[in-house]
Amino acid sequence: MRILIIGAAGMVGRKLAEHLITEGSLGGKTISTLHAVDVVSPALTARDGGPSLELGTANVASEADVKALVASKPDVIFHLAAIVSGEAEVEFEKGYAINLDGTRYLLEAIRAHGPDYAPRVVFTSSIAVFGAPFPEKIGDEFLSAPLTSYGAQKAMGELIVSDYSRKGFIDGISIRLPTIVVRPGKPNKAASGFFSGIIREPLAGIEAVLPVEDDVQHWVASPAAAVGFLLHAGSMDTSVLGARRALTMPGLSVTVAGMIEALERVAGPEVVKLIRRERDPQIEKIVEGWPRDFNAERAVSVGFKADADFDSIIRAHIAGEKAGG
């Protein structure tokens, strides 16, 4: 089996690649080659006895770059490359070039190989495909009506993944990821970045800015859960999905206040004091259009699994930071 990860230098992509390098298999099939690319070369290391590791750079907004990635006909393609929510809203053309055109270039490059090649394509979508007004819990039948450019781009990606799957060009699945918390490392340009920041920075002894009210509620999952979603999507029997190839991933619905309470339970009140409240109208406006709670029954019924609780997410982050020095 040959696997391609596009967006392997990002946090989730890197963790996915590290897991596949360590395990050496996906869905019971041995991985012969893992090709990991991003706009910068991913910092990954091969393992003795593991898959052959190919690292490289590519820009998904370049049709030529994408064609080159597919030339070796990988069996499974994880497409994680994207411009995040806040940046896509500000950089309008860049968002469409990467989030939409890059996805279309990938699917067209696959189709160009002809009817004998139809790889599994896992497209990372987002709960941003939904827009207000919302029901108390968003079910699997709720319409996709995004209120951000990022959400619109992801919704378009879902549609073409489903259409190319219907035509038999690919065996695709789109997984709508919750906001991933706690993201290790430095903050990114996502409008949702503060959800990780108010946990990550205080735990590191650094002040964190909270730009929204404490009653803001959101749908989240841990990095480990996100990797689990990707692995399952890459190896599951997609025939059970029928023509509906997009699924909302299970997660936890938590308020900012609930996250802070969990942080205090796990790390103590002194850590919580490092959170400084400073409202940001631009971020508040974006967050107002995001969904808050889901009934992800369809995804759960086909084997996707969520985190147990937010306390365990914080503890996993602390353990990961300690393991990484």
Coordinates of C-alpha atoms in Angstrom, one line a residue:
M1 CA 0.0 0.0 0.0
R2 CA 1.2 3.5 -0.9
I3 CA -0.1 6.4 1.1
L4 CA 0.0 10.1 0.3
I5 CA -0.6 12.7 3.0
I6 CA -1.1 16.3 1.7
G7 CA -0.7 18.7 4.6
A8 CA 1.7 16.5 6.6
A9 CA 3.6 19.4 8.3
G10 CA 0.5 20.5 10.1
M11 CA -0.3 19.3 13.6
V12 CA -2.9 16.7 12.7
G13 CA -1.1 15.6 9.5
R14 CA 2.2 15.1 11.4
K15 CA 0.5 13.1 14.1
L16 CA -1.2 10.9 11.4
A17 CA 2.1 10.4 9.6
E18 CA 3.9 9.5 12.8
H19 CA 1.2 6.9 13.7
L20 CA 1.4 5.3 10.2
I21 CA 5.2 5.2 10.4
T22 CA 5.1 3.5 13.8
E23 CA 2.4 1.0 13.0
G24 CA 3.5 0.3 9.4
S25 CA 0.0 -0.6 8.3
L26 CA -3.5 0.7 7.7
G27 CA -6.6 -1.4 7.9
G28 CA -4.5 -4.5 8.2
K29 CA -2.6 -3.8 5.0
T30 CA 1.2 -3.2 5.1
I31 CA 2.3 0.3 4.0
S32 CA 5.2 0.1 1.6
T33 CA 5.6 3.8 1.0
L34 CA 4.4 6.9 2.9
H35 CA 4.7 10.1 0.9
A36 CA 4.3 13.1 3.1
V37 CA 4.2 16.7 1.7
D38 CA 3.3 20.2 2.6
V39 CA 4.3 23.8 1.6
V40 CA 7.4 23.1 3.8
S41 CA 9.0 19.6 4.1
P42 CA 7.5 17.7 7.0
A43 CA 9.8 17.0 10.0
L44 CA 9.4 13.2 10.0
T45 CA 11.8 10.3 10.5
A46 CA 11.6 6.8 9.0
R47 CA 11.6 3.9 11.3
D48 CA 13.7 0.7 10.9
G49 CA 11.5 -2.0 9.4
G50 CA 8.8 0.6 8.7
P51 CA 7.4 2.1 5.5
S52 CA 9.7 3.8 3.0
L53 CA 9.4 7.5 3.7
E54 CA 9.3 10.1 1.0
L55 CA 9.2 13.8 2.1
G56 CA 8.7 16.8 -0.1
T57 CA 7.1 20.2 -0.7
A58 CA 4.0 21.0 -2.8
N59 CA 1.6 23.8 -3.2
V60 CA -2.0 22.5 -3.8
A61 CA -2.9 25.8 -5.5
S62 CA -0.5 24.6 -8.3
E63 CA -2.1 22.2 -10.7
A64 CA 1.3 20.9 -11.8
D65 CA 2.4 20.2 -8.2
V66 CA -0.8 18.2 -7.6
K67 CA -0.4 16.2 -10.8
A68 CA 3.1 15.3 -9.7
L69 CA 1.8 14.0 -6.3
V70 CA -0.7 11.7 -7.9
A71 CA 1.7 10.4 -10.6
S72 CA 2.7 7.4 -8.5
K73 CA -1.0 6.4 -8.0
P74 CA -1.2 6.2 -4.2
D75 CA -3.8 3.8 -2.8
V76 CA -4.9 6.1 0.0
I77 CA -4.8 9.9 -0.1
F78 CA -5.3 12.0 3.0
H79 CA -6.1 15.6 1.9
L80 CA -5.5 17.9 4.9
A81 CA -4.0 20.9 3.2
A82 CA -6.1 24.1 3.9
I83 CA -6.0 27.7 4.7
V84 CA -7.6 28.0 8.2
S85 CA -10.9 29.9 9.0
G86 CA -9.6 33.3 10.0
E87 CA -7.1 33.5 7.3
A88 CA -9.6 32.3 4.6
E89 CA -11.9 35.1 5.7
V90 CA -9.3 37.8 5.3
E91 CA -7.3 36.3 2.4
F92 CA -10.4 35.7 0.1
E93 CA -8.6 34.7 -3.1
K94 CA -6.0 32.6 -1.3
G95 CA -8.7 30.7 0.6
Y96 CA -10.5 29.7 -2.6
A97 CA -7.2 28.9 -4.4
I98 CA -6.1 26.4 -1.7
N99 CA -9.3 25.2 -0.1
L100 CA -11.4 24.8 -3.3
D101 CA -9.1 24.8 -6.3
G102 CA -6.5 22.6 -4.6
T103 CA -9.2 20.0 -3.9
R104 CA -10.5 20.2 -7.5
Y105 CA -6.9 19.8 -8.9
L106 CA -6.4 16.7 -6.8
L107 CA -9.6 15.0 -8.0
E108 CA -9.0 15.9 -11.6
A109 CA -5.4 14.6 -11.4
I110 CA -6.8 11.3 -10.2
R111 CA -9.5 11.2 -12.9
A112 CA -6.9 11.8 -15.6
H113 CA -5.4 8.3 -14.8
G114 CA -8.5 6.6 -16.2
P115 CA -11.0 4.1 -14.9
D116 CA -8.5 1.6 -13.5
Y117 CA -7.4 4.0 -10.7
A118 CA -9.9 5.0 -8.0
P119 CA -8.0 5.6 -4.7
R120 CA -9.5 6.2 -1.3
V121 CA -9.5 9.9 -0.8
V122 CA -10.1 11.3 2.8
F123 CA -11.0 14.9 2.6
T124 CA -10.9 16.9 5.9
S125 CA -13.9 19.1 6.0
S126 CA -15.2 21.1 9.0
I127 CA -18.3 21.9 11.0
A128 CA -18.0 25.3 9.5
V129 CA -20.1 24.0 6.6
F130 CA -23.1 24.7 8.9
G131 CA -24.5 28.2 9.6
A132 CA -26.9 29.7 12.0
P133 CA -29.7 29.6 12.9
F134 CA -29.1 26.2 14.5
P135 CA -31.3 23.7 16.3
E136 CA -30.3 22.8 19.9
K137 CA -28.5 19.8 18.4
I138 CA -27.5 19.6 14.8
G139 CA -28.5 16.2 13.4
D140 CA -27.3 14.4 10.2
E141 CA -30.2 15.9 8.2
F142 CA -29.4 19.5 8.9
L143 CA -28.7 21.6 5.8
S144 CA -25.2 22.9 4.9
A145 CA -25.4 26.7 4.8
P146 CA -22.1 28.2 5.8
L147 CA -21.7 31.8 7.0
T148 CA -17.9 32.0 6.3
S149 CA -15.8 31.7 3.2
Y150 CA -13.9 28.9 4.8
G151 CA -17.1 27.0 5.5
A152 CA -18.3 27.6 1.9
Q153 CA -15.0 26.3 0.5
K154 CA -15.2 23.2 2.6
A155 CA -18.9 22.6 1.6
M156 CA -17.9 22.8 -2.0
G157 CA -15.1 20.3 -1.4
E158 CA -17.6 17.9 0.2
L159 CA -19.9 18.2 -2.9
I160 CA -17.2 17.4 -5.4
V161 CA -15.8 14.5 -3.3
S162 CA -19.3 13.0 -3.3
D163 CA -19.8 13.6 -7.0
Y164 CA -16.5 12.1 -8.1
S165 CA -17.2 9.1 -5.8
R166 CA -20.6 8.7 -7.4
K167 CA -19.0 8.7 -10.8
G168 CA -16.4 6.1 -9.7
F169 CA -13.4 8.3 -10.2
I170 CA -12.5 8.0 -6.5
D171 CA -13.6 6.2 -3.3
G172 CA -14.0 9.4 -1.3
I173 CA -15.2 10.3 2.2
S174 CA -15.4 13.8 3.8
I175 CA -15.0 14.0 7.5
R176 CA -16.2 17.2 9.2
L177 CA -13.8 17.7 12.0
P178 CA -14.7 19.5 15.2
T179 CA -12.3 22.2 16.4
I180 CA -9.2 20.4 17.5
V181 CA -8.2 21.2 21.1
V182 CA -5.6 21.3 22.6
R183 CA -3.3 22.0 19.6
P184 CA 0.4 21.9 20.7
G185 CA 3.0 24.4 19.5
K186 CA 2.4 28.0 18.6
P187 CA -1.0 29.7 17.8
N188 CA -2.1 29.6 14.1
K189 CA -4.4 32.0 12.2
A190 CA -7.6 30.1 12.8
A191 CA -10.4 32.1 14.5
S192 CA -10.9 29.1 16.7
G193 CA -7.3 29.3 18.0
F194 CA -8.2 30.7 21.3
F195 CA -10.0 27.4 22.3
S196 CA -6.5 25.8 22.4
G197 CA -4.7 29.0 23.6
I198 CA -6.7 29.3 26.8
I199 CA -5.5 25.8 27.8
R200 CA -2.1 25.6 26.2
E201 CA -0.6 28.9 27.2
P202 CA -1.6 28.9 30.9
L203 CA -0.3 25.3 31.3
A204 CA 3.0 26.6 29.9
G205 CA 3.0 29.6 32.4
I206 CA 2.1 32.1 29.7
E207 CA -0.8 34.6 29.7
A208 CA -3.6 33.7 27.2
V209 CA -6.2 36.1 25.8
L210 CA -9.8 35.0 25.7
P211 CA -11.6 37.1 23.0
V212 CA -15.2 35.9 23.6
E213 CA -17.7 35.5 26.4
D214 CA -17.5 32.5 28.8
D215 CA -20.9 31.3 27.6
V216 CA -19.7 30.6 24.1
Q217 CA -20.3 26.9 23.4
H218 CA -18.5 24.8 20.8
W219 CA -17.9 21.3 19.4
V220 CA -14.4 20.0 20.0
A221 CA -12.2 16.9 19.8
S222 CA -8.6 16.1 20.7
P223 CA -5.7 15.6 18.3
A224 CA -5.7 11.9 19.2
A225 CA -9.4 11.7 18.3
A226 CA -8.8 13.5 15.0
V227 CA -6.1 11.0 14.0
G228 CA -8.5 8.2 14.9
F229 CA -11.1 9.7 12.6
L230 CA -8.6 9.8 9.7
L231 CA -7.4 6.3 10.2
H232 CA -10.9 4.9 10.3
A233 CA -11.9 6.9 7.3
G234 CA -8.9 5.7 5.4
S235 CA -9.7 2.0 6.0
M236 CA -13.4 1.6 6.6
D237 CA -15.9 0.0 4.2
T238 CA -17.4 3.1 2.5
S239 CA -20.2 1.1 0.8
V240 CA -22.2 1.7 4.1
L241 CA -22.3 5.4 3.3
G242 CA -24.1 5.1 0.0
A243 CA -24.1 8.4 -1.9
R244 CA -23.8 10.5 1.3
R245 CA -20.1 10.7 1.6
A246 CA -19.8 13.5 4.2
L247 CA -20.1 12.8 7.9
T248 CA -20.0 15.1 11.0
M249 CA -17.4 13.6 13.4
P250 CA -18.4 12.9 17.0
G251 CA -17.1 15.3 19.6
L252 CA -17.8 17.2 22.9
S253 CA -20.0 20.2 23.2
V254 CA -18.4 22.5 25.8
T255 CA -18.7 26.1 26.9
V256 CA -15.6 28.3 27.4
A257 CA -16.6 28.3 31.1
G258 CA -16.7 24.5 31.1
M259 CA -13.2 24.4 29.5
I260 CA -11.8 26.8 32.2
E261 CA -13.4 24.8 35.0
A262 CA -11.8 21.6 33.6
L263 CA -8.5 23.4 33.4
E264 CA -8.8 24.4 37.1
R265 CA -9.7 20.8 38.1
V266 CA -6.7 19.4 36.3
A267 CA -4.1 22.1 36.9
G268 CA -5.3 24.3 39.7
P269 CA -6.6 27.9 40.1
E270 CA -3.2 29.6 39.6
V271 CA -3.0 28.4 36.1
V272 CA -6.5 29.7 35.4
K273 CA -5.5 33.2 36.5
L274 CA -3.3 33.4 33.4
I275 CA -6.4 33.8 31.2
R276 CA -7.1 37.5 30.4
R277 CA -10.5 38.4 29.0
E278 CA -10.2 40.9 26.1
R279 CA -13.2 40.8 23.7
D280 CA -12.4 40.8 19.9
P281 CA -15.5 41.9 17.9
Q282 CA -14.2 40.3 14.6
I283 CA -13.6 36.9 16.3
E284 CA -17.0 37.2 18.1
K285 CA -18.8 37.7 14.8
I286 CA -17.1 34.7 13.3
V287 CA -17.8 32.5 16.3
E288 CA -21.5 33.5 16.4
G289 CA -22.0 31.7 13.0
W290 CA -20.5 28.4 14.3
P291 CA -22.5 25.4 15.4
R292 CA -22.5 24.5 19.1
D293 CA -23.7 20.9 19.5
F294 CA -24.3 17.9 17.3
N295 CA -26.0 14.5 17.3
A296 CA -23.3 12.7 15.2
E297 CA -25.3 9.5 15.2
R298 CA -24.4 8.5 11.6
A299 CA -20.7 8.7 12.2
V300 CA -20.9 6.8 15.5
S301 CA -22.9 4.1 13.8
V302 CA -20.1 3.4 11.3
G303 CA -17.4 3.2 13.9
F304 CA -16.1 6.8 14.6
K305 CA -15.3 7.4 18.3
A306 CA -15.2 10.6 20.4
D307 CA -13.2 11.7 23.5
A308 CA -14.6 10.7 26.9
D309 CA -14.6 14.2 28.4
F310 CA -12.7 17.5 28.4
D311 CA -10.6 16.8 31.5
S312 CA -9.1 13.8 29.6
I313 CA -8.3 16.0 26.7
I314 CA -6.3 18.4 28.9
R315 CA -4.5 15.5 30.7
A316 CA -3.6 14.0 27.3
H317 CA -2.1 17.3 26.2
I318 CA 0.0 17.6 29.4
A319 CA 1.2 14.0 28.9
G320 CA 2.1 14.8 25.3
E321 CA 4.0 17.9 26.3
K322 CA 6.0 16.0 28.9
A323 CA 6.8 13.2 26.5
G324 CA 8.1 15.8 24.0
G325 CA 10.3 17.5 26.6

